[in-house]
XYZ file of C-alpha atoms in Angstrom:
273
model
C 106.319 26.523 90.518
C 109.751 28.093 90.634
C 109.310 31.183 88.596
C 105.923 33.086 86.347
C 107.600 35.460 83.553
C 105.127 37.772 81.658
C 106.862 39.525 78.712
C 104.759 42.742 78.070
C 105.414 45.968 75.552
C 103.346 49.089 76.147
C 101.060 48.244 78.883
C 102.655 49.363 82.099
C 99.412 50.281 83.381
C 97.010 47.524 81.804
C 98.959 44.630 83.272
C 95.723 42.045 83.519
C 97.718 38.782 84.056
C 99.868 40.097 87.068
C 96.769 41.989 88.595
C 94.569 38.541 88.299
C 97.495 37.226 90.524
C 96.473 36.342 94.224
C 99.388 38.250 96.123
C 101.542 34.809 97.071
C 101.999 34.387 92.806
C 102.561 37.533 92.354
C 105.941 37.407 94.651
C 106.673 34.344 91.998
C 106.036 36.538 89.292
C 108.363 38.921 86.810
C 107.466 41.688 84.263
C 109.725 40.886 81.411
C 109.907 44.346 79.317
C 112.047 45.931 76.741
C 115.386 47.837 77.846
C 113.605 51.517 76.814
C 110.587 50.750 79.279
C 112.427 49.307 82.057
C 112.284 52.747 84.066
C 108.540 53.136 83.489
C 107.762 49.548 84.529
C 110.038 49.593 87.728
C 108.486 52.818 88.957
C 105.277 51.437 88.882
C 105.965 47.440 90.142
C 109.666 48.138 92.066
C 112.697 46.710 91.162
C 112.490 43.624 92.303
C 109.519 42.954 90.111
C 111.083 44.173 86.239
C 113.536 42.346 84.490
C 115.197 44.401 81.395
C 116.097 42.530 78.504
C 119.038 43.240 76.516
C 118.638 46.192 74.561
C 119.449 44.149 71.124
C 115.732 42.087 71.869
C 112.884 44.196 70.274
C 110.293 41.225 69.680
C 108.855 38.377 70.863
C 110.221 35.331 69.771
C 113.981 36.546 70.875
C 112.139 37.429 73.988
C 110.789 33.841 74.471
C 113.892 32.086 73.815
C 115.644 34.759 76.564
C 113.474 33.813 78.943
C 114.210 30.235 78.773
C 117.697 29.965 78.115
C 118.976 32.629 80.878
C 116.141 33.043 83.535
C 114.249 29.924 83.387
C 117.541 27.543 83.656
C 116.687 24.354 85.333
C 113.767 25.659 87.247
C 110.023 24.613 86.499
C 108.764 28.098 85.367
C 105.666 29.327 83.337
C 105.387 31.915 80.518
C 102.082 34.052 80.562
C 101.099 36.635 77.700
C 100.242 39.953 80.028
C 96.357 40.194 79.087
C 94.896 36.970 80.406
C 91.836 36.799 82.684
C 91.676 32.868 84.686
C 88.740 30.732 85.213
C 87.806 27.413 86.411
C 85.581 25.221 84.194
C 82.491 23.373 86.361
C 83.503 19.662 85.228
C 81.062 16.831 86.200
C 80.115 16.068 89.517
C 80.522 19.908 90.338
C 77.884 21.659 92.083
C 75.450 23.274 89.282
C 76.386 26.892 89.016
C 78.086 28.936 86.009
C 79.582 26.828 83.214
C 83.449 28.726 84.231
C 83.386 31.434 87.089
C 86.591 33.416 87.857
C 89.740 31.881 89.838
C 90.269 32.529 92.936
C 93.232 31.922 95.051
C 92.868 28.624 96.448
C 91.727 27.720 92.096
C 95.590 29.158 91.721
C 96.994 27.184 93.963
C 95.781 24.122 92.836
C 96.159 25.038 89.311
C 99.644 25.902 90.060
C 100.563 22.622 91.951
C 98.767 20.457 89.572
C 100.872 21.329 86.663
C 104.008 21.657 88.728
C 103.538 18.007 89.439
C 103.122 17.171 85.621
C 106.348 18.606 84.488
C 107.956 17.023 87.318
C 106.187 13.360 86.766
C 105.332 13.598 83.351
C 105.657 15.873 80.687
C 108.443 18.762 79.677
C 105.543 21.603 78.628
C 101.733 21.710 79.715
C 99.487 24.674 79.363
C 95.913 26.318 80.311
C 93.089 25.459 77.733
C 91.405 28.903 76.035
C 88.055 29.395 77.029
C 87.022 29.534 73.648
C 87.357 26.253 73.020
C 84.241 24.178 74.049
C 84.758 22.744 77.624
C 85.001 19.389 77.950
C 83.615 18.628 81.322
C 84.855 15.126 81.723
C 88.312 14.912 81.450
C 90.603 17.292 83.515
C 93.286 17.230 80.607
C 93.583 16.762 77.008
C 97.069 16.125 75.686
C 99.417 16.657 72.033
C 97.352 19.873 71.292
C 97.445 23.501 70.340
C 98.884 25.583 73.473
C 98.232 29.459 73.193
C 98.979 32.338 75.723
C 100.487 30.923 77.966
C 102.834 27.370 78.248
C 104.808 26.152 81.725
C 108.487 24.030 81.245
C 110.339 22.093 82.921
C 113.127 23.068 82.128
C 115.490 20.327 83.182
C 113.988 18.563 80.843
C 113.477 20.819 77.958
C 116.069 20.197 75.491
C 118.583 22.859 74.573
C 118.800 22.862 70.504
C 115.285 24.174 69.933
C 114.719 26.791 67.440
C 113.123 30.120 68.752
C 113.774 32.530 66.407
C 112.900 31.245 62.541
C 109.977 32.996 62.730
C 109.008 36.570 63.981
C 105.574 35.279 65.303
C 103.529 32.933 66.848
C 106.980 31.117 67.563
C 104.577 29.256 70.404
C 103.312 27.481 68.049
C 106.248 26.595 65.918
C 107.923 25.436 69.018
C 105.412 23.116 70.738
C 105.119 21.753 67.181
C 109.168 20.835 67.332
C 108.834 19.857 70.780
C 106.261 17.350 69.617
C 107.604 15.865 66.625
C 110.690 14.821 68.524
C 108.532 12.939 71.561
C 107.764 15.572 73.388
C 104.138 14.752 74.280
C 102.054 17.750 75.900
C 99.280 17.885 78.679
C 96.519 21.406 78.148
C 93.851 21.710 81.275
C 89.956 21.739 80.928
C 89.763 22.238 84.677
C 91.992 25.832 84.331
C 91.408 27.723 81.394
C 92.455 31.501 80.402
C 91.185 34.093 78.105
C 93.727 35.581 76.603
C 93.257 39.078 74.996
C 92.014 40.022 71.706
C 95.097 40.137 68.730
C 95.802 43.767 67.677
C 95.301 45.448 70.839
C 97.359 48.570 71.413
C 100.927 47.039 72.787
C 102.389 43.832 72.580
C 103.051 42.322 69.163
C 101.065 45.080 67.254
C 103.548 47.939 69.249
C 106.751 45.488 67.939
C 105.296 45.850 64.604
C 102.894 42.824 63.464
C 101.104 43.183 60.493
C 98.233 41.557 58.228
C 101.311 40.702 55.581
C 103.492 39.653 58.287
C 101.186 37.311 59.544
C 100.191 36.094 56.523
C 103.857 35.413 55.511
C 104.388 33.550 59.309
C 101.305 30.898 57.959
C 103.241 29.854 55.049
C 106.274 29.121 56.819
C 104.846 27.015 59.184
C 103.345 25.144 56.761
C 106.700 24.852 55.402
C 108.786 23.601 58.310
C 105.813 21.278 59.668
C 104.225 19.957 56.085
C 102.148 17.912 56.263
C 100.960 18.408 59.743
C 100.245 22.258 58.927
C 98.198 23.214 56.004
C 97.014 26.923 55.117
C 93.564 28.298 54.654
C 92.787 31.207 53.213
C 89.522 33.422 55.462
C 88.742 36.957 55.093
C 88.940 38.201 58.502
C 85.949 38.917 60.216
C 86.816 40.917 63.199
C 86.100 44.488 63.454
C 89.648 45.225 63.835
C 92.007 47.126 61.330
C 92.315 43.577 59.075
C 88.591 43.560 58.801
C 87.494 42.125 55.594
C 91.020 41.099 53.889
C 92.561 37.697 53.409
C 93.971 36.590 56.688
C 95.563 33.720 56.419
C 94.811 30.457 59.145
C 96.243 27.160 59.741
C 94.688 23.603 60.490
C 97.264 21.914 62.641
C 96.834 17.747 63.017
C 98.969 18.200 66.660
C 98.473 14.675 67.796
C 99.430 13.236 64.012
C 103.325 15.790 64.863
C 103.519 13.883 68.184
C 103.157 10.173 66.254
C 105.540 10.939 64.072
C 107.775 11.132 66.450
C 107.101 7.366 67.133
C 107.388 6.278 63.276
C 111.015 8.120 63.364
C 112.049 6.097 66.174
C 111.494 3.180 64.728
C 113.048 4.325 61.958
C 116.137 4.663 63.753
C 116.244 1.817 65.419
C 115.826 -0.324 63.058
C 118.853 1.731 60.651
C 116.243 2.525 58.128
């Protein structure tokens, strides 16, 4: 693992993801903040640590496709949302003990090397299951699948002409969708898995200005660019946060039936149809 990046808005001193960090990943690692809160962050992490992005970049998505097009280069690098807490899943054959216990640094390093080796080997983007998904104890990976908070690249192999920016959130998505749909198969741990933070919190994407409508608006248009692998469902939200009780929209996403398609278009092509 060449490089970790954590973009991160308003939470100079609630940085979870870097502070989970055994010391040797954090020398790997690199706040990625906003040009206004560059002097806050460096006082508190050095210079060394903050990278300022251009003042013009006031949300995420512009910060994501940043990230990869001028820092990440070439390199095999991984993105991490700044609120994440890491834990290793007991898989079969483990000792008996807690269904997921917290990482610890010799969990990191393996975690770290394993999907190094994947991007390298075999696939151009891998991820970290969430722990909220039920674990699956018997296989170490599942593959073409949702990735969320976090995502690692190999970015040799990443292709250039993706598009970052058509939508002012959950852009992850959007883009692991595109990735798939042109061949771009995926590989998601059960072994490693994060918990990212709850949506809404104070910083991050509710500080850059996310709303219920904004959200809402973000689930139609992925329906739209990724019909008919993306279809909309309408929920009232059930959270006790500030969009308790109104219509939140959701998506059901076939991931695996984006990645075939990718298949049926080749064919297409090749045989001038």
């Amino acid at each position: 693992m060449d490089y970790i990046f954590i973009p991160t808005l308003g939470r100079a001193n609630r940085q979870i993801t870097y502070n989970n960090f055994p010391e040797k990943w954090r020398d790997k690692a690199h706040l990625i903040v906003q040009k206004h809160e560059y002097d806050l962050y460096k006082d508190i992490y050095g210079v060394h640590k903050v990278l300022a992005l251009p003042e013009h970049i006031k949300t995420i998505a512009p910060t994501r496709e940043y990230i990869v097009d001028r820092l990440g280069g070439t390199s095999i690098f991984a993105m991490f949302d700044d609120d994440i807490n890491f834990y290793r899943t007991r898989m079969d054959g483990d000792p008996e003990g807690p269904g997921k216990t917290a990482m610890v640094e010799s969990d990191y390093d393996e975690m770290f090397d394993t999907l190094s080796n994947w991007l390298v080997t075999d696939v151009t983007h891998c991820a970290l299951d969430v722990a909220w998904n039920p674990p699956d104890r018997t296989n170490p990976y599942k593959i073409n699948t949702r990735i969320c908070g976090n995502v690692f690249y190999n970015g040799e192999k990443l292709p250039t002409d993706i598009e970052w920016t058509r939508i002012p959130i959950q852009e992850d998505m959007d883009v692991n969708l595109q990735l798939l749909k042109r061949g771009y198969d995926n590989r998601v741990s059960n072994i490693w898995r994060i918990d990212p933070g709850q949506t809404q919190t104070e910083g991050g994407c509710k500080q850059s200005g996310r709303t219920l409508e904004m959200h809402n608006e973000t689930q139609l248009k992925l329906q739209e660019l990724h019909k008919p692998y993306v279809k909309v469902v309408s929920k009232v939200a059930k959270s006790s946060g500030e969009w308790s009780g109104q219509e939140k929209l959701s998506l059901r996403v076939d991931w695996k039936g984006a990645y075939e398609s990718s298949k049926v278009n080749s064919l297409e092509g090749f045989f001038g149809e």
